[in-house]
Short mmCIF file of C-alpha atoms and ligand atoms in Angstrom, two decimals:
data_model
loop_
_atom_site.label_atom_id
_atom_site.label_comp_id
_atom_site.label_asym_id
_atom_site.label_seq_id
_atom_site.Cartn_x
_atom_site.Cartn_y
_atom_site.Cartn_z
CA MET O 195 112.73 108.95 76.55
CA PRO O 196 108.85 108.79 77.32
CA HIS O 197 108.48 107.31 80.49
CA LYS O 198 106.60 103.65 80.50
CA LYS O 199 103.53 103.09 82.04
CA ILE O 200 103.21 100.68 85.10
CA ASP O 201 100.07 98.42 85.39
CA ILE O 202 98.46 98.25 89.03
CA PHE O 203 96.87 94.67 89.87
CA ASP O 204 95.01 95.52 92.72
CA THR O 205 94.64 92.27 95.13
CA THR O 206 92.50 93.43 98.35
CA LEU O 207 89.75 91.89 97.56
CA ARG O 208 91.53 88.68 96.90
CA ASP O 209 94.56 88.40 98.73
CA GLY O 210 94.16 91.22 101.26
CA GLU O 211 91.15 89.03 101.67
CA GLN O 212 92.51 85.97 102.90
CA VAL O 213 93.71 87.91 106.16
CA PRO O 214 92.18 86.47 109.14
CA GLY O 215 89.21 88.61 110.12
CA CYS O 216 89.02 90.92 107.06
CA LYS O 217 86.38 88.65 105.24
CA LEU O 218 83.33 91.17 103.34
CA ASN O 219 80.35 90.51 102.03
CA SER O 220 79.11 91.29 98.19
CA LYS O 221 77.84 94.46 99.22
CA GLU O 222 80.97 95.43 100.92
CA LYS O 223 83.42 94.19 97.83
CA ILE O 224 81.28 96.11 95.28
CA GLU O 225 82.11 99.16 97.23
CA LEU O 226 85.66 98.73 97.35
CA ALA O 227 85.49 97.49 93.99
CA LEU O 228 84.21 100.81 92.75
CA ALA O 229 86.22 102.70 94.77
CA LEU O 230 89.17 100.92 93.43
CA GLU O 231 88.15 101.64 90.15
CA ASP O 232 87.61 105.15 91.13
CA LEU O 233 90.94 105.59 92.62
CA GLY O 234 92.51 104.47 88.86
CA VAL O 235 93.62 100.54 89.20
CA ASP O 236 94.00 98.85 85.53
CA ILE O 237 92.94 95.62 87.15
CA ILE O 238 90.75 94.31 90.04
CA GLU O 239 91.78 90.85 91.21
CA ALA O 240 87.95 90.55 92.43
CA GLY O 241 88.02 86.83 93.93
CA PHE O 242 88.65 83.16 94.20
CA PRO O 243 85.31 82.09 92.31
CA ILE O 244 85.54 78.40 92.91
CA SER O 245 86.34 79.03 96.66
CA SER O 246 82.59 79.27 97.49
CA PRO O 247 79.33 80.18 96.25
CA GLY O 248 79.47 83.56 98.07
CA ASP O 249 82.86 84.41 96.59
CA PHE O 250 81.75 83.40 92.84
CA SER O 251 78.41 85.75 93.25
CA SER O 252 80.76 88.67 94.94
CA VAL O 253 83.10 88.34 91.32
CA ARG O 254 79.97 88.32 89.38
CA GLU O 255 78.18 91.15 90.99
CA ILE O 256 81.64 92.96 90.62
CA THR O 257 82.12 92.32 86.96
CA LYS O 258 78.58 94.13 86.60
CA VAL O 259 79.39 97.58 87.91
CA ILE O 260 83.00 98.18 86.70
CA LYS O 261 82.99 99.73 83.52
CA HIS O 262 86.99 100.31 82.88
CA ALA O 263 89.32 98.10 84.74
CA SER O 264 89.93 94.41 83.91
CA VAL O 265 88.29 92.04 86.69
CA CYS O 266 90.51 89.23 87.19
CA GLY O 267 89.49 85.90 88.80
CA LEU O 268 92.32 83.43 90.21
CA SER O 269 91.74 80.06 90.04
CA ARG O 270 94.47 76.64 90.61
CA ALA O 271 95.45 74.76 87.34
CA VAL O 272 92.51 72.78 87.50
CA GLN O 273 89.97 72.92 84.52
CA LYS O 274 86.48 73.03 86.95
CA ASP O 275 88.53 76.08 88.72
CA ILE O 276 88.99 77.89 85.47
CA GLU O 277 85.25 77.00 84.27
CA VAL O 278 83.69 78.90 87.18
CA ALA O 279 85.84 81.86 87.09
CA ALA O 280 84.72 82.25 83.29
CA ASP O 281 81.50 81.77 84.33
CA ALA O 282 82.07 84.21 87.40
CA LEU O 283 83.53 86.92 84.44
CA LYS O 284 80.98 86.58 81.51
CA TYR O 285 79.61 89.87 82.48
CA ALA O 286 83.08 91.57 82.57
CA VAL O 287 84.15 94.38 79.80
CA ARG O 288 87.46 93.20 80.40
CA PRO O 289 87.71 89.85 81.81
CA ARG O 290 90.95 87.96 82.94
CA ILE O 291 91.58 84.72 84.19
CA HIS O 292 94.51 84.30 86.91
CA THR O 293 95.96 80.49 86.71
CA GLY O 294 98.36 78.72 87.47
CA ILE O 295 100.59 76.10 89.43
CA GLY O 296 103.76 76.03 92.28
CA THR O 297 107.42 75.88 90.02
CA SER O 298 109.25 75.58 93.16
CA ASP O 299 111.01 72.05 93.97
CA PHE O 300 109.53 73.15 97.85
CA HIS O 301 105.88 73.10 95.54
CA ILE O 302 106.98 70.47 92.89
CA LYS O 303 107.47 67.80 95.58
CA SER O 304 105.39 68.65 98.90
CA LYS O 305 102.58 69.66 97.41
CA PHE O 306 102.17 68.09 94.08
CA ASN O 307 104.44 64.98 94.64
CA SER O 308 105.16 64.99 90.98
CA ASN O 309 108.05 66.37 89.07
CA ARG O 310 109.26 69.20 86.65
CA GLU O 311 108.28 68.02 83.15
CA ASP O 312 104.49 67.53 84.93
CA ILE O 313 104.28 70.82 86.17
CA LEU O 314 105.32 71.93 83.44
CA GLN O 315 102.38 70.21 81.15
CA ARG O 316 100.06 70.93 83.47
CA ALA O 317 101.33 75.37 83.35
CA VAL O 318 100.47 74.86 79.82
CA GLN O 319 97.41 73.17 80.15
CA CYS O 320 95.85 75.58 82.72
CA VAL O 321 96.46 78.61 80.28
CA LYS O 322 95.28 76.61 77.18
CA TRP O 323 91.86 75.73 79.50
CA ALA O 324 91.81 79.82 80.02
CA LYS O 325 92.08 80.50 76.86
CA ASN O 326 88.86 78.78 75.45
CA PHE O 327 86.86 81.54 77.80
CA VAL O 328 89.25 84.63 77.48
CA ASP O 329 92.06 86.96 75.75
CA ASP O 330 93.55 87.73 78.55
CA VAL O 331 95.17 85.25 80.69
CA GLU O 332 97.61 85.37 83.55
CA PHE O 333 99.95 82.71 84.39
CA TYR O 334 101.38 82.91 88.03
CA ALA O 335 104.09 80.16 89.00
CA GLU O 336 103.94 80.22 92.88
CA ASP O 337 106.64 80.34 94.89
CA ALA O 338 108.55 81.51 91.82
CA GLY O 339 110.82 83.32 94.57
CA ARG O 340 112.11 80.20 95.03
CA THR O 341 112.27 78.30 91.83
CA ASP O 342 115.17 77.69 89.82
CA ASN O 343 115.52 80.57 87.01
CA ASP O 344 116.51 78.23 84.09
CA TYR O 345 113.51 75.99 85.07
CA LEU O 346 111.37 79.09 85.23
CA ALA O 347 111.98 80.53 82.13
CA ARG O 348 111.04 77.17 80.23
CA VAL O 349 108.01 77.15 82.06
CA ILE O 350 107.36 81.10 81.12
CA GLU O 351 108.15 80.69 77.70
CA ALA O 352 106.02 77.66 77.35
CA VAL O 353 103.04 79.30 79.11
CA ILE O 354 103.66 82.74 76.74
CA ALA O 355 103.57 80.10 73.49
CA ALA O 356 100.14 78.61 75.25
CA GLY O 357 98.63 82.26 75.21
CA ALA O 358 99.61 84.32 78.55
CA THR O 359 99.09 87.59 78.18
CA VAL O 360 100.45 88.09 81.65
CA VAL O 361 103.43 86.20 83.55
CA ASN O 362 102.96 86.82 87.21
CA ILE O 363 106.29 85.90 88.94
CA PRO O 364 105.35 85.61 92.51
CA ASP O 365 107.65 85.95 95.78
CA THR O 366 104.98 83.88 97.53
CA THR O 367 107.06 83.84 100.83
CA GLY O 368 108.51 86.94 100.80
CA TYR O 369 111.92 85.46 100.45
CA CYS O 370 114.18 87.57 98.06
CA LEU O 371 116.11 90.72 98.35
CA PRO O 372 115.34 93.42 96.14
CA HIS O 373 118.62 92.56 93.93
CA GLN O 374 117.69 88.64 93.81
CA TYR O 375 114.05 89.52 92.47
CA GLY O 376 115.37 92.14 90.36
CA GLU O 377 117.94 89.69 88.78
CA LYS O 378 115.13 86.95 88.66
CA ILE O 379 113.08 89.19 86.20
CA ALA O 380 116.29 90.18 84.44
CA TYR O 381 116.96 87.01 83.78
CA LEU O 382 113.38 86.28 82.24
CA VAL O 383 113.64 89.16 80.02
CA ASN O 384 117.00 87.95 78.92
CA ASN O 385 116.26 83.94 78.35
CA VAL O 386 113.12 83.90 77.43
CA PRO O 387 113.10 84.20 74.03
CA ASN O 388 109.28 85.43 73.23
CA ILE O 389 109.06 87.41 76.72
CA ASP O 390 107.90 90.14 74.07
CA LYS O 391 104.50 89.01 74.07
CA ALA O 392 103.57 88.96 77.34
CA VAL O 393 103.68 91.41 80.43
CA ILE O 394 105.70 90.84 83.62
CA SER O 395 104.33 91.08 86.43
CA CYS O 396 106.18 91.42 90.26
CA HIS O 397 104.08 89.79 93.26
CA CYS O 398 105.40 90.04 96.24
CA HIS O 399 105.01 89.28 100.03
CA ASN O 400 106.17 91.01 102.87
CA ASP O 401 107.46 88.58 105.12
CA LEU O 402 110.79 90.27 105.34
CA GLY O 403 109.50 93.62 105.20
CA LEU O 404 110.87 93.82 101.52
CA ALA O 405 107.74 93.24 99.29
CA THR O 406 107.78 97.38 97.99
CA ALA O 407 111.64 97.49 97.57
CA ASN O 408 111.40 93.77 95.82
CA SER O 409 108.20 95.15 93.36
CA ILE O 410 110.41 98.48 92.83
CA ALA O 411 113.35 95.99 91.88
CA GLY O 412 110.53 94.10 89.43
CA VAL O 413 109.94 97.00 87.08
CA ILE O 414 113.45 98.41 87.16
CA ALA O 415 114.28 95.37 85.49
CA GLY O 416 111.87 95.14 83.35
CA ALA O 417 108.35 93.99 84.59
CA GLY O 418 105.35 95.96 83.83
CA GLN O 419 102.78 95.49 86.72
CA ILE O 420 102.96 95.65 89.83
CA GLU O 421 100.40 93.43 92.49
CA CYS O 422 99.40 95.06 95.43
CA THR O 423 96.73 95.91 97.94
CA ILE O 424 95.51 99.29 99.82
CA ASN O 425 97.37 99.32 103.57
CA GLY O 426 99.64 96.32 102.31
CA LEU O 427 96.67 93.79 103.25
CA GLY O 428 97.80 90.29 102.64
CA GLU O 429 98.58 86.51 103.81
CA ARG O 430 100.44 86.33 106.58
CA ALA O 431 102.97 89.55 106.95
CA GLY O 432 101.00 91.41 103.70
CA ASN O 433 101.41 92.06 99.87
CA THR O 434 103.28 95.00 98.45
CA SER O 435 101.32 98.42 99.42
CA LEU O 436 99.53 99.84 96.55
CA GLU O 437 99.93 103.25 98.44
CA GLU O 438 103.97 102.88 98.83
CA VAL O 439 104.86 101.78 95.27
CA VAL O 440 102.57 104.68 93.74
CA MET O 441 104.27 106.71 95.53
CA VAL O 442 108.25 105.53 94.91
CA ILE O 443 107.07 105.80 91.46
CA LYS O 444 106.05 109.51 91.94
CA GLN O 445 108.74 110.33 93.78
CA HIS O 446 111.12 108.89 92.02
CA HIS O 447 110.36 110.66 88.72
CA SER O 448 113.83 109.59 87.08
CA LEU O 449 113.24 105.93 87.37
CA GLY O 450 110.80 106.90 84.35
CA PHE O 451 107.58 104.97 84.95
CA TYR O 452 104.41 105.96 85.51
CA THR O 453 100.79 104.63 87.23
CA ASN O 454 97.35 105.86 86.55
CA ILE O 455 96.53 106.35 90.38
CA LYS O 456 94.83 109.22 91.74
CA ALA O 457 97.67 110.00 94.56
CA GLN O 458 94.88 112.19 96.19
CA GLN O 459 92.68 109.36 96.95
CA LEU O 460 94.89 107.08 98.46
CA ASN O 461 94.44 108.21 102.22
CA PRO O 462 90.31 108.23 101.66
CA MET O 463 91.43 105.00 99.74
CA SER O 464 93.03 103.47 102.76
CA ARG O 465 90.35 104.99 105.36
CA LEU O 466 87.42 103.09 103.55
CA VAL O 467 89.50 99.83 103.32
CA SER O 468 90.48 99.91 107.05
CA ASP O 469 86.73 100.77 108.27
CA THR O 470 85.38 98.13 105.76
CA MET O 471 87.84 95.35 106.80
CA ARG O 472 88.02 96.60 110.49
CA MET O 473 91.49 96.42 110.40
CA PRO O 474 93.29 99.23 111.99
CA VAL O 475 96.32 100.52 109.83
CA GLN O 476 99.78 101.12 111.88
CA PRO O 477 100.28 104.72 112.56
CA ASN O 478 104.06 104.52 111.10
CA LYS O 479 102.65 103.17 108.29
CA ALA O 480 104.21 104.88 105.46
CA ILE O 481 101.76 107.49 103.17
CA VAL O 482 98.54 106.57 104.90
CA GLY O 483 99.52 105.95 108.99
CA SER O 484 98.24 108.65 111.61
CA ASN O 485 101.53 109.54 112.09
CA ALA O 486 102.96 109.94 108.34
CA PHE O 487 102.57 113.39 108.57
CA ALA O 488 103.30 114.42 112.15
CA HIS O 489 106.42 116.07 113.24
CA SER O 490 107.28 115.65 117.26
CA SER O 491 110.67 116.54 118.45
CA GLY O 492 111.70 120.10 118.75
CA ILE O 493 114.67 119.78 116.34
CA HIS O 494 112.17 118.26 113.64
CA GLN O 495 109.32 120.73 114.30
CA ASP O 496 111.96 124.09 114.13
CA GLY O 497 113.39 123.00 110.33
CA PHE O 498 109.72 121.86 109.32
CA LEU O 499 108.27 125.25 110.65
CA LYS O 500 111.04 126.93 108.23
CA ASP O 501 110.82 124.97 105.35
CA SER O 502 108.56 121.69 105.37
CA LEU O 503 110.78 120.36 102.49
CA THR O 504 113.51 119.68 105.02
CA TYR O 505 111.62 117.28 107.03
CA GLU O 506 109.00 116.44 104.30
CA ILE O 507 109.43 114.61 100.77
CA ILE O 508 105.72 114.62 100.07
CA ASN O 509 103.08 117.00 100.59
CA PRO O 510 100.13 115.58 102.65
CA GLU O 511 97.70 116.93 100.86
CA GLU O 512 99.09 115.36 97.31
CA VAL O 513 97.95 112.00 98.90
CA GLY O 514 94.37 113.81 100.23
CA ALA O 515 95.74 113.15 104.02
CA GLY O 516 95.19 116.69 104.45
CA GLU O 517 97.73 119.27 106.72
CA SER O 518 100.90 118.06 108.54
CA LYS O 519 100.50 117.90 112.18
CA ILE O 520 102.66 119.05 114.90
CA VAL O 521 102.13 116.88 117.79
CA LEU O 522 103.20 118.86 121.19
CA THR O 523 104.83 116.41 123.59
CA ALA O 524 107.86 116.76 126.11
CA ARG O 525 110.34 116.36 123.08
CA SER O 526 108.79 119.74 121.56
CA GLY O 527 110.40 123.05 121.21
CA ARG O 528 109.52 126.44 121.77
CA SER O 529 108.83 127.41 117.71
CA ALA O 530 106.31 124.84 117.88
CA LEU O 531 104.67 125.95 121.15
CA ALA O 532 104.45 130.08 119.44
CA HIS O 533 102.98 128.37 116.08
CA ARG O 534 100.25 126.21 117.85
CA PHE O 535 99.61 129.25 120.46
CA ARG O 536 99.31 131.28 117.01
CA LYS O 537 96.88 129.02 115.64
CA LEU O 538 94.62 129.42 118.61
CA GLY O 539 94.89 133.29 118.26
CA HIS O 540 97.33 133.51 121.19
CA GLU O 541 100.11 136.18 119.99
CA PHE O 542 103.19 136.03 122.36
CA THR O 543 105.94 137.56 122.71
CA ARG O 544 109.15 135.74 122.78
CA ASN O 545 109.86 136.13 126.82
CA ASP O 546 106.11 135.06 126.96
CA VAL O 547 106.67 131.94 125.11
CA ASP O 548 110.06 131.31 127.17
CA VAL O 549 107.77 131.55 130.25
CA LEU O 550 105.23 129.48 128.76
CA TYR O 551 107.26 126.78 127.51
CA GLN O 552 108.32 125.78 130.95
CA GLN O 553 104.83 125.37 132.23
CA PHE O 554 104.19 123.63 128.72
CA LEU O 555 106.90 121.23 130.14
CA GLN O 556 105.58 120.41 133.33
CA VAL O 557 102.22 119.47 131.67
CA ALA O 558 103.91 117.86 128.66
CA ASP O 559 105.78 115.46 131.48
CA LYS O 560 102.26 114.26 132.72
CA LYS O 561 100.54 113.39 129.66
CA LYS O 562 101.86 111.96 126.14
CA GLU O 563 100.43 114.97 124.18
CA VAL O 564 99.66 118.32 125.11
CA ASN O 565 96.24 119.18 123.23
CA ASP O 566 94.49 122.48 122.54
CA ASP O 567 92.77 122.81 125.21
CA ASP O 568 95.55 122.22 127.43
CA LEU O 569 97.29 125.28 125.67
CA ASN O 570 94.03 127.55 125.90
CA GLU O 571 93.93 126.89 129.65
CA LEU O 572 97.85 127.81 129.96
CA ALA O 573 97.38 131.36 128.27
CA LYS O 574 94.47 131.79 130.23
CA ALA O 575 96.46 131.47 133.36
CA TYR O 576 99.27 133.26 131.84
CA GLN O 577 97.14 135.79 130.67
CA LEU O 578 95.33 136.52 134.08
CA GLN O 579 98.37 136.33 135.97
CA GLU O 580 100.15 138.89 133.59
CA SER O 581 97.17 141.29 134.18
CA HIS O 582 97.82 141.34 137.51
CA VAL O 583 101.25 142.36 137.55
O1 KIV L 24 101.59 84.86 96.80
C1 KIV L 24 101.10 84.10 95.77
O2 KIV L 24 101.86 83.25 94.91
C2 KIV L 24 99.59 84.20 94.96
C3 KIV L 24 99.46 83.57 93.77
C4 KIV L 24 98.05 82.62 93.82
C5 KIV L 24 99.23 84.24 92.85
O3 KIV L 24 99.00 84.97 95.90
ZN1 ZN L 25 100.00 86.14 96.82
#
């Protein structure tokens, strides 16, 4: 069976930019949008146009430079929001309005002081308003993760009948377990009669560290789009990380999916976002962290040097991370030490390395990491000592 394409909807410029301290100006947003298009994302959520004049103009400027990807603007289920989003998107080659409303009882009662029937009508109404401006309308059922499945299915059926082309099922609070999120998507696939008229989208938050697992469970159950951000940036604990879902799909070919993302650009893209948003990436972050391809313990280093596949499932060059790193610490072994000496141009016998290893351990116990200068010094002192014997 041919593989199924999973659309990548990037929301770094909207959900990602909601992170305190990550605010971007228009020039920075345009630069990131161009890089995202080049990376191969299918949809760029450029902002929330009604939220501020600055965001409106960023969305508009982005639509003028983006040639292939869809450009999307967020709105609430409010007529004015939708009109402003449509205006901001008017130069887009492929405009998409993303509109919706909270569907869980928490949202219906506490946020809207309303009832399920009223919310269903408002959901249908916002899609109809958006349809007056664009063909491509994505509906989000906010807090779908905690929404009763039967009611959610009724809402989704009604918004598709009103013209929604994509139906977004956000786990807004990051509450679902992967099997629950997968079952929710499967429930919609099996219980919404017109579901074949729309693409189901996964939008997962990472409050329990499950956003990537939940998104993958969603596509396995039948969703066709994943909403994600570079470096997993986003509200609170963040959103699904783009680089993670893309590499899960790539590494697990047997799932039967593919994306259009150019994997070699993942690390450069991650750095660009981190620098522009002034938001460092945690060193142990999958795919793009500085330690993602670093080996430091003796057992791992020895195995890795014999065959990289023993301790690496991804070639770092495949994701634009350069070469794997052998980090020398007090936990490293002789084979890593000999390897690094060789790289620095010092050829030592096994006996030499045995002696040098003891000296290396003394330095390593004092320092976190032994660097090339330390090794050159060790080598020089050893060679000098040998020449006097
Ligand atoms: O998390 C969420 O529910 C959202 C929606 C606005 C799509 O970001
Ligand atoms: Zn979100």
